[in-house]
PDB file of C-alpha atoms in Angstrom:
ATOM      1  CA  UNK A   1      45.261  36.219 114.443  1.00 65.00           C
ATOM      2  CA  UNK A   2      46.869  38.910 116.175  1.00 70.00           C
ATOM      3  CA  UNK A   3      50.120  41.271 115.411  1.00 73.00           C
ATOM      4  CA  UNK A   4      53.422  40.124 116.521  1.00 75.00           C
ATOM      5  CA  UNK A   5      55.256  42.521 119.106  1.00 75.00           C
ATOM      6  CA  UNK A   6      57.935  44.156 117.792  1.00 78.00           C
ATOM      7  CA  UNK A   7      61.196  43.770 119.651  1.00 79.00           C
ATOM      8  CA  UNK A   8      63.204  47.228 120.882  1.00 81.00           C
ATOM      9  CA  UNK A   9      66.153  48.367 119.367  1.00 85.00           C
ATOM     10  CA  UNK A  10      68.853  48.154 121.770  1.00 86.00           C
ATOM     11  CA  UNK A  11      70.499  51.644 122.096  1.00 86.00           C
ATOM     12  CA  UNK A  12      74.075  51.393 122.443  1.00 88.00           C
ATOM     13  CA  UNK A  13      75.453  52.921 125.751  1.00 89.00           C
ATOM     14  CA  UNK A  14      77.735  55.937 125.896  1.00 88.00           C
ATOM     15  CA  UNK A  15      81.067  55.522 127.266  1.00 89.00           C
ATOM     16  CA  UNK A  16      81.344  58.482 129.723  1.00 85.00           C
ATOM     17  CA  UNK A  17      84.406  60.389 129.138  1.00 84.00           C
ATOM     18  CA  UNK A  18      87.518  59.854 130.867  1.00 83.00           C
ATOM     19  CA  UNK A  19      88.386  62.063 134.033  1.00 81.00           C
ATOM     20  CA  UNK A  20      91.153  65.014 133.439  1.00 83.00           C
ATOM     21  CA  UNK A  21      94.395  63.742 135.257  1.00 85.00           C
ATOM     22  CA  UNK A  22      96.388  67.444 134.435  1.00 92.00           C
ATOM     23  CA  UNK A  23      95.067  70.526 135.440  1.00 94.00           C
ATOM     24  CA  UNK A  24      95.891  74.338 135.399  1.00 95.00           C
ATOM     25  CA  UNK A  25      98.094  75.428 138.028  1.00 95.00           C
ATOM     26  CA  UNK A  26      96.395  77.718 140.519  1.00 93.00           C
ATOM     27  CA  UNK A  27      99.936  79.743 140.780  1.00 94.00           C
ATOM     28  CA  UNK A  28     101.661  80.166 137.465  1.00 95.00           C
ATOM     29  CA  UNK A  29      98.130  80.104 135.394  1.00 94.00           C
ATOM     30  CA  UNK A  30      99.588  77.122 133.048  1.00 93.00           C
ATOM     31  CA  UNK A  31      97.041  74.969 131.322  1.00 94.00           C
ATOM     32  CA  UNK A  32      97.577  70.913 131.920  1.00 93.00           C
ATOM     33  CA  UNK A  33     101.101  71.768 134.008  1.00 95.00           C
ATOM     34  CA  UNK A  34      99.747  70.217 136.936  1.00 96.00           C
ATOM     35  CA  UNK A  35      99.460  66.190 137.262  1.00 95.00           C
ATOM     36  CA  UNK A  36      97.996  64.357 139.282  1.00 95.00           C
ATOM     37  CA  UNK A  37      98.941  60.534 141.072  1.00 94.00           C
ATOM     38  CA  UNK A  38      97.228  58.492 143.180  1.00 94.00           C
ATOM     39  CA  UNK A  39      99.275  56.218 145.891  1.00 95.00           C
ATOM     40  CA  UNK A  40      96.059  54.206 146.894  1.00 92.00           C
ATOM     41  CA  UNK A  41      98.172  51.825 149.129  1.00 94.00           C
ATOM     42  CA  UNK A  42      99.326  54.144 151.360  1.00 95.00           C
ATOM     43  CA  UNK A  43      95.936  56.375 151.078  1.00 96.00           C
ATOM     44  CA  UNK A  44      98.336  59.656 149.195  1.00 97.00           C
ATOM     45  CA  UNK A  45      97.261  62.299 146.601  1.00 96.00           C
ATOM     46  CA  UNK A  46      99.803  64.160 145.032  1.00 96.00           C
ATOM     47  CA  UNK A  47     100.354  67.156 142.610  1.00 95.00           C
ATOM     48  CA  UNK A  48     102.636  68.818 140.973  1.00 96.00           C
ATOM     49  CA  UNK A  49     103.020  71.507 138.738  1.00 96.00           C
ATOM     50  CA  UNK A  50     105.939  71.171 135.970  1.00 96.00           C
ATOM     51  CA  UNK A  51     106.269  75.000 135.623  1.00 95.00           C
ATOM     52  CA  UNK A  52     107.008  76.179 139.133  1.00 94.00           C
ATOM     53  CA  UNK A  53     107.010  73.582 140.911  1.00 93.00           C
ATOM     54  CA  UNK A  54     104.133  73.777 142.956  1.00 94.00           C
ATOM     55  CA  UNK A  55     102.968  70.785 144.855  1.00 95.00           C
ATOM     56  CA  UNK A  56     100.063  69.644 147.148  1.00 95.00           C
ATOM     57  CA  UNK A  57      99.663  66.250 149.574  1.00 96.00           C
ATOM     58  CA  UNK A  58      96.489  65.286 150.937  1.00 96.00           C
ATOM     59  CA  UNK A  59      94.866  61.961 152.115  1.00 96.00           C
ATOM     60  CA  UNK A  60      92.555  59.861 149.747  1.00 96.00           C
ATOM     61  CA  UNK A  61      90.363  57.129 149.842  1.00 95.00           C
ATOM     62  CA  UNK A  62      89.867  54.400 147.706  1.00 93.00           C
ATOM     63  CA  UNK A  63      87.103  56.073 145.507  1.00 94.00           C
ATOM     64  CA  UNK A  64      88.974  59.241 145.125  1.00 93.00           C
ATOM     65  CA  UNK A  65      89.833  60.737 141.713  1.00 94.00           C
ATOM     66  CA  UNK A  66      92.332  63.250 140.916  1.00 94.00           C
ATOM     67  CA  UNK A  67      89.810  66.120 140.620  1.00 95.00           C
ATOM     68  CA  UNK A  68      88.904  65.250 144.479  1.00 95.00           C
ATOM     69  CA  UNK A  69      92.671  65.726 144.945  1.00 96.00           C
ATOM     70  CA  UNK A  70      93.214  69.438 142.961  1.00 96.00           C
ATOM     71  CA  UNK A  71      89.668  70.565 144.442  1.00 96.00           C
ATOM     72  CA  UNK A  72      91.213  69.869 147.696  1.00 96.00           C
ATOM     73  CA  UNK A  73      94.167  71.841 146.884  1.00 95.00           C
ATOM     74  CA  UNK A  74      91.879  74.839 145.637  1.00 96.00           C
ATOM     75  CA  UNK A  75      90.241  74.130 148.956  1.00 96.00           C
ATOM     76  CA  UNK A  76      93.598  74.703 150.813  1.00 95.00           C
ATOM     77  CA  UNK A  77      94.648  77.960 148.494  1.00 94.00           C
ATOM     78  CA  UNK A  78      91.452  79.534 149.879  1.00 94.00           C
ATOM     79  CA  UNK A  79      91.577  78.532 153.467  1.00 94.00           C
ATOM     80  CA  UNK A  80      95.389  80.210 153.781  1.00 92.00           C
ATOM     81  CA  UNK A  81      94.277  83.305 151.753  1.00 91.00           C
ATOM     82  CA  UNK A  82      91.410  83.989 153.848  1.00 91.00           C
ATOM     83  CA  UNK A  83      93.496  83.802 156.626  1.00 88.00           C
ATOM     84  CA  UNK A  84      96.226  85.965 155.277  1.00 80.00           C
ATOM     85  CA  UNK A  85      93.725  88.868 154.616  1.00 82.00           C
ATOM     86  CA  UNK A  86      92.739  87.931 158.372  1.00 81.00           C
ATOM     87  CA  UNK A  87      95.658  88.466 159.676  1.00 78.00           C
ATOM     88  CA  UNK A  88      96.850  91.849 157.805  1.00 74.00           C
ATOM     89  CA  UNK A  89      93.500  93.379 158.766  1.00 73.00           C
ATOM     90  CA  UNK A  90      94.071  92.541 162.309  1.00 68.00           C
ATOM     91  CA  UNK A  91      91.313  90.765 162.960  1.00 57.00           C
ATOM     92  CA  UNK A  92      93.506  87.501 163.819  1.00 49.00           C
ATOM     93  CA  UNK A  93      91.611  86.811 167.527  1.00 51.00           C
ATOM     94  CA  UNK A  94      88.259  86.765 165.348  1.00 49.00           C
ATOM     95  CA  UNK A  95      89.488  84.479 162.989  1.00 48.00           C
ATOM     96  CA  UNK A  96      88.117  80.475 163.434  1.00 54.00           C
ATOM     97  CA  UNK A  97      90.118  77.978 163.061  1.00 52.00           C
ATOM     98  CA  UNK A  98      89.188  75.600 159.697  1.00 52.00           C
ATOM     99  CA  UNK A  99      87.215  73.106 159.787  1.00 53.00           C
ATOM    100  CA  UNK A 100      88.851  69.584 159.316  1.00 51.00           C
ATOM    101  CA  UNK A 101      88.280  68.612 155.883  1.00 52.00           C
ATOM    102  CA  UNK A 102      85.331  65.806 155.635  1.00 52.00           C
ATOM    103  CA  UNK A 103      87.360  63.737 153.308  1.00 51.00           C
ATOM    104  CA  UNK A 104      90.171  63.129 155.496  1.00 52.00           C
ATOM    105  CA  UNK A 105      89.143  59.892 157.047  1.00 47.00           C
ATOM    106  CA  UNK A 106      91.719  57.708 160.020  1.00 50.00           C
ATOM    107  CA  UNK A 107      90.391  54.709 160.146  1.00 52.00           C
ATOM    108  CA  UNK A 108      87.214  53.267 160.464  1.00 53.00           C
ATOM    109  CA  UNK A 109      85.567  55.483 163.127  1.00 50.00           C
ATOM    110  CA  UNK A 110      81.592  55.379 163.261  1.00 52.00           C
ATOM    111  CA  UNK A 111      81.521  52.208 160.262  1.00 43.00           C
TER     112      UNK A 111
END
């Protein structure tokens, strides 16, 4: 007679941890000032920061999180100071103009 098989032990799964929703402000330097909402009816990110006052709009889809929405504002930040130090070092008809951001999406072109 042979051995009976043993049956695995069923490992239980980790919950993965919840996404941040409040962020540090990019302006005033605050930790978790800036909040994040998500109007995924009318396709709207928004944030805001509580110190200054700070706030960034930008289109969403409907698997966007808010870290898609303050890494597009970081996004933004950097696009306007690289053309700012553009600009003051007069090199303003070398400059290219940004790329349209990938994630902005109007409509259902090439699906």
């Amino acid at each position: 007679m042979g051995k009976r098989k043993a049956s695995k032990r069923v490992r239980p799964t980790r919950r993965a941890a919840p996404l941040e929703t409040t962020f540090t402000c990019l302006f005033c330097n605050h930790e978790k000032s800036v909040s994040c909402t998500l109007d995924k009816q009318s396709g709207v990110g928004n944030l805001h920061c509580k110190i200054c006052g700070q706030s960034h709009q930008c289109i969403i889809t409907a698997l966007s999180a808010p870290i898609d929405v303050y890494s597009d504002w970081i996004d933004a930040c950097d696009t306007v100071a690289h053309q700012g130090q553009d600009d003051k070092s007069g090199n303003a008809d070398s400059a290219q103009a940004p790329a349209e951001h990938e994630g902005n999406y109007s409509g259902d072109e090439g699906y």
